[in-house]
Coordinates of C-alpha atoms in Angstrom, one line a residue:
M1 CA -77.7 134.8 48.0
Y2 CA -74.0 134.5 48.4
E3 CA -73.6 138.1 49.7
Q4 CA -76.3 137.4 52.3
A5 CA -74.6 134.1 53.2
V6 CA -71.3 136.0 53.9
A7 CA -73.1 138.7 56.0
D8 CA -74.9 136.0 58.1
R9 CA -71.6 134.0 58.7
Q10 CA -69.8 137.3 59.8
R11 CA -72.6 138.3 62.1
E12 CA -72.8 134.7 63.5
R13 CA -69.2 133.7 63.6
G14 CA -66.9 136.5 63.1
P15 CA -65.0 137.7 60.1
D16 CA -62.0 135.4 60.5
H17 CA -64.0 132.1 61.0
P18 CA -63.2 129.5 58.4
D19 CA -66.8 129.1 57.6
T20 CA -66.9 133.0 56.8
L21 CA -63.9 132.7 54.7
T22 CA -65.4 129.8 52.7
S23 CA -68.5 131.6 52.1
R24 CA -66.6 134.6 50.8
G25 CA -64.8 131.9 48.4
W26 CA -68.2 130.9 47.4
L27 CA -69.1 134.6 46.6
A28 CA -65.9 134.8 44.5
S29 CA -67.0 131.7 42.6
A30 CA -70.3 132.9 41.9
H31 CA -68.8 136.1 40.4
R32 CA -66.6 133.9 38.2
D33 CA -69.5 131.7 37.1
S34 CA -71.4 134.7 36.1
G35 CA -68.8 136.0 33.8
D36 CA -67.1 138.6 36.0
P37 CA -63.7 137.0 36.5
R38 CA -62.1 140.4 37.6
T39 CA -64.3 140.7 40.4
A40 CA -63.8 137.1 41.4
V41 CA -59.8 137.7 41.3
A42 CA -60.3 140.6 43.7
L43 CA -62.5 138.6 46.2
Y44 CA -60.2 135.5 46.0
G45 CA -57.2 137.5 46.5
D46 CA -58.8 138.9 49.7
V47 CA -59.7 135.5 50.9
V48 CA -56.1 134.2 50.2
A49 CA -54.7 137.3 52.2
D50 CA -57.2 136.7 55.2
R51 CA -56.5 132.9 55.2
T52 CA -52.7 133.5 55.2
R53 CA -53.3 135.9 58.2
V54 CA -55.6 133.7 60.1
Q55 CA -54.6 130.0 59.2
G56 CA -51.1 130.5 57.8
A57 CA -49.5 130.4 54.3
D58 CA -49.3 126.7 54.2
H59 CA -52.6 125.7 55.4
P60 CA -54.5 123.3 53.1
D61 CA -57.4 125.9 52.8
T62 CA -55.0 128.8 52.0
L63 CA -53.6 126.7 49.3
R64 CA -57.0 125.7 47.9
S65 CA -58.0 129.2 47.9
R66 CA -54.8 130.2 45.9
H67 CA -55.9 127.3 43.3
E68 CA -59.2 128.8 42.8
L69 CA -57.5 132.3 42.3
G70 CA -55.4 130.7 39.7
W71 CA -58.2 129.7 37.5
A72 CA -59.9 133.2 38.0
L73 CA -56.7 134.8 36.8
S74 CA -56.6 132.7 33.9
E75 CA -60.2 133.9 32.9
A76 CA -59.5 137.5 33.8
E77 CA -55.9 137.9 32.6
G78 CA -55.1 135.0 30.5
P79 CA -53.3 131.6 31.0
D80 CA -49.8 133.1 31.6
A81 CA -51.2 134.7 34.9
A82 CA -52.4 131.3 35.8
R83 CA -49.2 129.5 35.1
R84 CA -47.2 131.8 37.3
E85 CA -49.7 131.2 40.1
F86 CA -49.6 127.5 39.6
E87 CA -45.9 127.3 39.5
L88 CA -45.8 129.0 43.0
L89 CA -48.6 126.7 44.3
A90 CA -47.2 123.5 43.2
A91 CA -43.8 124.5 44.7
D92 CA -45.4 125.6 48.0
S93 CA -47.5 122.5 48.3
A94 CA -44.6 120.2 47.7
R95 CA -42.7 122.1 50.6
A96 CA -45.6 122.2 53.0
Q97 CA -47.5 118.9 52.2
G98 CA -44.9 116.8 50.4
P99 CA -44.3 116.2 46.7
D100 CA -46.4 113.2 46.6
H101 CA -49.5 114.7 48.3
P102 CA -52.7 114.4 46.2
S103 CA -53.0 118.3 46.3
T104 CA -49.4 118.6 45.0
L105 CA -50.0 116.4 42.1
F106 CA -53.4 118.1 41.4
Y107 CA -51.8 121.5 41.3
R108 CA -48.8 120.2 39.0
D109 CA -51.6 118.8 36.8
D110 CA -53.2 122.3 36.6
L111 CA -49.8 123.8 35.7
A112 CA -49.6 121.4 32.8
E113 CA -53.0 122.6 31.8
A114 CA -52.0 126.3 32.0
H115 CA -49.1 125.5 29.7
R116 CA -51.4 124.0 27.3
N117 CA -53.7 126.8 27.3
R118 CA -50.8 129.2 26.5
A119 CA -50.2 126.8 23.5
D120 CA -46.9 125.7 24.8
Y121 CA -47.4 122.2 23.9
A122 CA -43.8 121.0 24.6
R123 CA -43.8 122.0 28.1
A124 CA -47.3 121.0 28.6
T125 CA -46.3 117.5 27.3
D126 CA -43.3 117.4 29.6
A127 CA -45.4 118.4 32.7
Y128 CA -48.3 115.9 31.9
E129 CA -45.7 113.0 31.3
A130 CA -44.0 113.8 34.6
V131 CA -47.3 114.1 36.7
I132 CA -48.6 110.9 35.0
A133 CA -45.5 109.1 36.1
D134 CA -46.0 110.2 39.5
Y135 CA -49.8 109.4 39.6
T136 CA -48.8 106.0 38.3
R137 CA -46.2 105.5 41.1
V138 CA -48.2 107.0 44.0
R139 CA -51.8 106.0 43.1
D140 CA -51.4 103.2 40.4
K141 CA -51.7 103.2 36.7
D142 CA -55.4 102.4 36.8
H143 CA -56.5 105.2 39.3
P144 CA -58.9 107.5 37.8
E145 CA -56.7 110.5 38.2
T146 CA -54.0 108.7 36.2
L147 CA -56.4 107.9 33.5
R148 CA -57.7 111.5 33.5
A149 CA -54.3 113.0 33.2
R150 CA -53.5 110.6 30.3
A151 CA -56.7 111.9 28.5
A152 CA -55.3 115.5 29.0
L153 CA -52.0 114.5 27.5
A154 CA -53.7 113.0 24.5
Y155 CA -55.7 116.3 24.0
T156 CA -52.4 118.1 24.2
W157 CA -50.9 116.1 21.5
Q158 CA -54.2 116.7 19.5
L159 CA -53.7 120.4 19.9
A160 CA -50.3 120.3 18.8
G161 CA -51.1 118.5 15.5
D162 CA -49.7 115.1 16.5
H163 CA -53.0 113.5 15.6
Q164 CA -51.9 109.9 15.3
R165 CA -50.3 109.8 18.5
S166 CA -53.3 111.2 20.0
I167 CA -55.5 108.7 18.4
R168 CA -53.4 105.8 19.7
E169 CA -53.5 107.0 23.2
R170 CA -57.2 107.6 23.0
Q171 CA -57.7 103.9 21.6
T172 CA -55.6 102.7 24.5
L173 CA -57.6 104.7 27.0
V174 CA -60.7 103.3 25.7
A175 CA -59.3 99.7 26.2
D176 CA -58.1 100.5 29.8
R177 CA -61.3 102.3 30.8
T178 CA -63.4 99.3 29.5
R179 CA -61.1 96.9 31.5
V180 CA -61.1 98.8 34.8
Q181 CA -64.6 100.3 34.9
G182 CA -66.7 98.4 32.2
S183 CA -67.9 99.2 28.7
W184 CA -70.9 101.1 30.0
H185 CA -69.5 103.3 32.6
P186 CA -69.8 107.0 31.9
A187 CA -66.0 107.5 31.9
T188 CA -65.7 104.8 29.3
L189 CA -68.4 106.3 27.2
T190 CA -66.4 109.7 27.7
A191 CA -63.2 108.1 26.4
R192 CA -65.0 106.6 23.4
A193 CA -66.5 110.2 22.5
N194 CA -63.0 111.7 23.0
L195 CA -61.6 109.2 20.6
A196 CA -64.1 110.3 18.1
F197 CA -63.1 113.9 18.6
A198 CA -59.5 112.9 17.9
H199 CA -60.6 111.4 14.7
R200 CA -62.4 114.4 13.8
A201 CA -59.5 116.6 14.5
A202 CA -57.4 114.5 12.1
S203 CA -60.1 115.1 9.5
E204 CA -60.9 111.3 9.7
F205 CA -64.6 112.0 9.4
P206 CA -66.0 108.5 8.6
A207 CA -64.3 107.0 11.7
A208 CA -65.5 110.0 13.8
I209 CA -69.1 109.7 12.8
G210 CA -69.2 106.0 13.2
L211 CA -67.8 106.3 16.8
F212 CA -70.3 109.3 17.5
E213 CA -73.1 107.3 16.5
D214 CA -72.1 104.2 18.6
V215 CA -71.7 106.5 21.6
L216 CA -75.0 108.1 20.9
R217 CA -76.7 104.7 20.8
D218 CA -75.3 103.5 24.1
R219 CA -75.7 106.9 26.0
R220 CA -79.4 106.9 24.9
A221 CA -79.8 103.2 26.2
I222 CA -78.2 104.0 29.5
L223 CA -79.2 107.5 30.2
G224 CA -82.4 108.1 28.2
P225 CA -83.0 110.3 25.4
E226 CA -83.2 113.6 27.2
H227 CA -80.0 113.4 29.2
P228 CA -77.5 116.2 28.7
E229 CA -74.8 113.8 27.6
V230 CA -77.1 112.5 25.0
F231 CA -77.9 116.0 23.8
A232 CA -74.2 116.8 23.6
T233 CA -73.3 113.7 21.7
R234 CA -76.1 114.7 19.2
E235 CA -74.6 118.2 18.8
A236 CA -71.1 116.6 18.4
L237 CA -72.4 114.3 15.5
A238 CA -74.1 117.0 13.8
R239 CA -71.1 119.2 13.8
T240 CA -69.0 116.3 12.5
L241 CA -71.4 115.7 9.7
Q242 CA -71.2 119.4 8.7
W243 CA -67.2 119.2 8.6
A244 CA -67.6 116.0 6.5
D245 CA -69.6 118.2 3.8
R246 CA -72.8 116.3 4.8
H247 CA -74.5 119.7 5.3
T248 CA -78.2 118.7 4.7
R249 CA -78.0 116.0 7.5
A250 CA -76.1 118.4 9.7
V251 CA -78.8 121.0 9.4
R252 CA -81.6 118.6 10.0
E253 CA -79.8 117.0 13.1
L254 CA -79.3 120.4 14.7
K255 CA -82.8 121.7 14.1
S256 CA -84.1 118.5 15.5
L257 CA -81.9 118.7 18.4
H258 CA -82.8 122.3 19.0
A259 CA -86.6 121.4 19.0
D260 CA -86.1 118.5 21.4
M261 CA -83.9 120.4 23.8
E262 CA -86.0 123.6 23.8
G263 CA -89.2 121.4 24.6
F264 CA -87.4 119.7 27.4
L265 CA -85.3 122.4 28.9
G266 CA -86.9 125.6 27.9
P267 CA -85.8 128.3 25.4
D268 CA -83.4 130.1 27.8
N269 CA -81.4 127.0 29.0
P270 CA -77.6 127.4 28.2
R271 CA -77.6 124.1 26.1
V272 CA -80.4 125.4 24.0
L273 CA -78.6 128.6 23.3
S274 CA -75.5 126.5 22.5
V275 CA -77.2 124.5 19.8
R276 CA -78.6 127.7 18.3
L277 CA -75.0 129.0 18.0
A278 CA -73.9 125.7 16.6
L279 CA -76.7 126.0 13.9
G280 CA -75.6 129.5 13.2
R281 CA -72.0 128.5 12.7
V282 CA -73.1 125.8 10.4
Y283 CA -75.0 128.3 8.3
A284 CA -72.0 130.7 8.4
E285 CA -69.5 128.0 7.2
E286 CA -71.7 127.2 4.3
Y287 CA -71.8 130.9 3.4
R288 CA -75.5 131.1 4.2
L289 CA -74.6 134.4 5.9
E290 CA -77.9 136.0 6.1
Q291 CA -79.3 133.0 7.7
A292 CA -76.6 132.9 10.1
L293 CA -77.0 136.5 11.1
E294 CA -80.7 135.9 11.6
L295 CA -79.7 133.4 14.2
Y296 CA -76.6 135.2 15.7
E297 CA -78.3 138.5 16.3
P298 CA -81.3 137.5 18.4
L299 CA -79.1 135.0 20.1
A300 CA -76.7 137.8 21.2
E301 CA -79.7 139.7 22.5
D302 CA -80.9 136.7 24.5
Y303 CA -77.4 136.1 26.1
E304 CA -77.3 139.8 27.0
R305 CA -80.9 139.6 28.5
L306 CA -80.0 136.4 30.5
Y307 CA -76.4 137.0 31.5
G308 CA -75.6 140.6 31.0
P309 CA -73.5 142.5 28.2
D310 CA -70.3 141.6 29.7
H311 CA -70.8 137.7 29.9
P312 CA -68.3 135.6 27.9
M313 CA -70.9 134.1 25.8
T314 CA -72.5 137.5 24.9
L315 CA -69.1 138.5 23.7
V316 CA -68.5 135.2 21.8
V317 CA -71.7 135.6 19.8
R318 CA -70.9 139.2 19.0
L319 CA -67.5 137.9 17.7
W320 CA -69.4 135.5 15.2
I321 CA -71.8 138.4 14.2
G322 CA -68.7 140.3 13.1
A323 CA -67.1 137.3 11.5
A324 CA -70.3 136.8 9.5
Y325 CA -70.5 140.5 8.4
R326 CA -66.8 140.1 7.3
A327 CA -67.6 137.0 5.4
A328 CA -70.5 138.8 3.7
A329 CA -68.1 141.5 2.6
R330 CA -69.8 144.0 4.8
Y331 CA -66.6 145.4 6.1
D332 CA -67.7 148.6 7.5
R333 CA -70.4 146.8 9.7
A334 CA -67.7 144.1 10.8
G335 CA -65.4 146.8 11.6
E336 CA -67.9 148.5 13.9
V337 CA -68.5 145.1 15.7
F338 CA -64.9 144.3 16.0
D339 CA -64.0 147.9 17.4
A340 CA -66.7 147.6 20.0
L341 CA -65.6 144.3 21.1
I342 CA -62.1 145.3 21.5
D343 CA -63.2 148.3 23.6
D344 CA -65.3 145.8 25.8
H345 CA -62.7 143.1 26.2
T346 CA -60.2 145.6 27.0
R347 CA -62.4 147.1 29.7
I348 CA -63.6 143.6 31.0
Q349 CA -60.3 141.5 30.7
G350 CA -57.6 143.9 29.9
P351 CA -55.6 144.8 26.9
D352 CA -53.3 141.7 27.1
H353 CA -56.0 139.1 27.6
P354 CA -55.9 136.3 24.9
D355 CA -59.7 137.1 23.9
T356 CA -58.8 140.9 23.4
L357 CA -55.8 140.0 21.1
N358 CA -58.0 137.5 19.2
V359 CA -60.5 140.3 18.3
R360 CA -57.7 142.5 17.4
S361 CA -56.6 139.8 14.9
W362 CA -60.1 139.7 13.4
R363 CA -59.9 143.5 13.2
A364 CA -56.6 143.5 11.2
L365 CA -58.0 140.8 9.0
A366 CA -61.2 143.0 8.2
F367 CA -58.9 146.0 7.4
R368 CA -57.0 143.7 4.9
D369 CA -60.2 142.3 3.4
A370 CA -61.5 146.0 3.0
E371 CA -58.3 146.9 1.2
Q372 CA -57.4 149.4 3.9
H373 CA -53.7 148.4 3.6
K374 CA -52.2 150.9 5.9
Q375 CA -54.6 150.3 8.8
A376 CA -54.1 146.5 8.3
I377 CA -50.3 146.9 8.4
T378 CA -50.4 149.1 11.6
A379 CA -53.0 146.7 13.3
Y380 CA -50.9 143.6 12.6
Q381 CA -47.6 145.3 13.5
E382 CA -49.0 146.4 16.9
L383 CA -50.5 143.1 17.5
I384 CA -47.3 141.2 16.7
D385 CA -45.3 143.5 19.2
D386 CA -47.8 142.7 21.9
R387 CA -48.0 139.0 21.1
T388 CA -44.2 138.8 21.1
R389 CA -44.0 140.7 24.4
L390 CA -46.6 138.3 26.0
L391 CA -45.9 134.9 24.4
G392 CA -42.6 135.2 22.5
P393 CA -41.7 135.3 18.9
D394 CA -42.3 131.7 18.2
A395 CA -45.6 131.2 19.7
P396 CA -48.3 129.9 17.4
D397 CA -50.5 133.1 17.7
T398 CA -47.5 135.4 17.0
L399 CA -46.5 133.3 13.9
H400 CA -50.2 133.4 12.8
D401 CA -50.3 137.2 12.9
R402 CA -47.0 137.5 11.2
N403 CA -48.5 135.4 8.5
G404 CA -51.3 138.3 8.3
L405 CA -48.7 141.0 8.2
A406 CA -46.6 139.7 5.2
P407 CA -49.6 139.5 2.8
A408 CA -50.8 142.9 4.1
R409 CA -47.4 144.4 3.0
L410 CA -47.8 142.6 -0.4
D411 CA -51.3 144.0 -0.8
D412 CA -49.8 147.5 -0.2
R413 CA -47.3 146.8 -2.9
D414 CA -44.4 146.9 -0.2
H415 CA -42.8 144.1 -2.2
A416 CA -39.4 144.4 -0.3
G417 CA -41.3 144.5 3.1
A418 CA -43.3 141.5 2.1
I419 CA -40.4 139.4 0.9
A420 CA -38.6 140.3 4.3
E421 CA -41.5 139.3 6.3
F422 CA -42.1 136.0 4.4
T423 CA -38.4 135.2 4.5
G424 CA -38.2 135.7 8.2
L425 CA -41.3 133.8 8.9
L426 CA -40.1 130.9 6.8
D427 CA -36.8 130.9 8.6
D428 CA -38.4 131.0 11.9
R429 CA -40.8 128.2 11.0
R430 CA -38.1 126.0 9.7
G431 CA -36.1 126.5 12.8
L432 CA -39.1 125.3 14.8
L433 CA -40.5 122.6 12.6
G434 CA -37.8 121.5 10.3
T435 CA -38.0 121.6 6.5
M436 CA -40.8 119.0 6.5
P437 CA -43.4 120.2 9.1
Q438 CA -45.9 117.5 10.2
T439 CA -48.7 120.1 10.6
P440 CA -49.4 123.5 8.9
F441 CA -50.2 126.7 11.1

């Protein structure tokens, strides 16, 4: 459909007409939404080049197309590629449109998110605090964009492990949303749900369950029982019950949710597929691994049938299949799944994409579990080298894999090597966190 729209616009208005360029951007977006970010990057890049030639480098449409390119780069190559694009975009927008222009603030907001997606929480915090100050000065402390950026900062603190700070900010946001927009406004209900998620991340499960139950009650009353937000809240509540070791109720809630959603939306709806995945994860986390695989394997087939073998969700479910085989001590089968996934991620997203590196980490762990010590050491060392090159030696993911290499050396009876790895890792963590770290890796 989008390809035909581009052809029609080119024929009717010419290849350089702004409407033709806009249609080409829609085509790129369709490829991104379908799970083909590499094609989207190529198409967006062409649109940016043609807008620059036709409309100028500083035209708002050119800048917007660069913004879309940045997010496609994030999916195709990882958040570091997006960070570089957003840094340049924010600077160019400030020069061309002014530092207080809404688009400039928006692009700076995206830059903060790119830092967060790289797990560079210190820079993300600084960037969010700066843009919040400018949103407050330019637009007002109660403007929706200011409140949204504050929520993003609270989430950054949550990811960084500063849970109590995140919870306090979430509580303040609920109060501010209630004062500004009313207690039944969708944004207020979302703020209350986010407070529940913050409590859950802090392992404060009774508080999280109570908040989710309250939000579910109010969303049902306002939106009706079959609204997507009601279904999403029911899923979040079920997952929280599972993490709180209330497994029987969690399974019951997910099964009921799946039946309700499938009856209303149909079996192939993305939300229905998501609930099937959530139920499989509950089974896997309870080590009911055969039941998990009975859900995962047909689910992967359904995603492939509906979206294709290269769609991100097809790959995600395949990863959980490999994880279930590993947990079941079926290491050969897990290795086959992980090896195939590494090949596919490398082909689709490139060797340096975070998803590719993540599967390689799972593969190294499977080697270690299978007591294939030499292979585990080699896999971890190569992965650490790549993480260090891409993210730096002190990035959380680099430290995580170093923490895999040290016991792998110990398993191989390389005691001197293990001691050296553990000592270096401990020294680096002390340097980063101090002698009394607040949160473990």
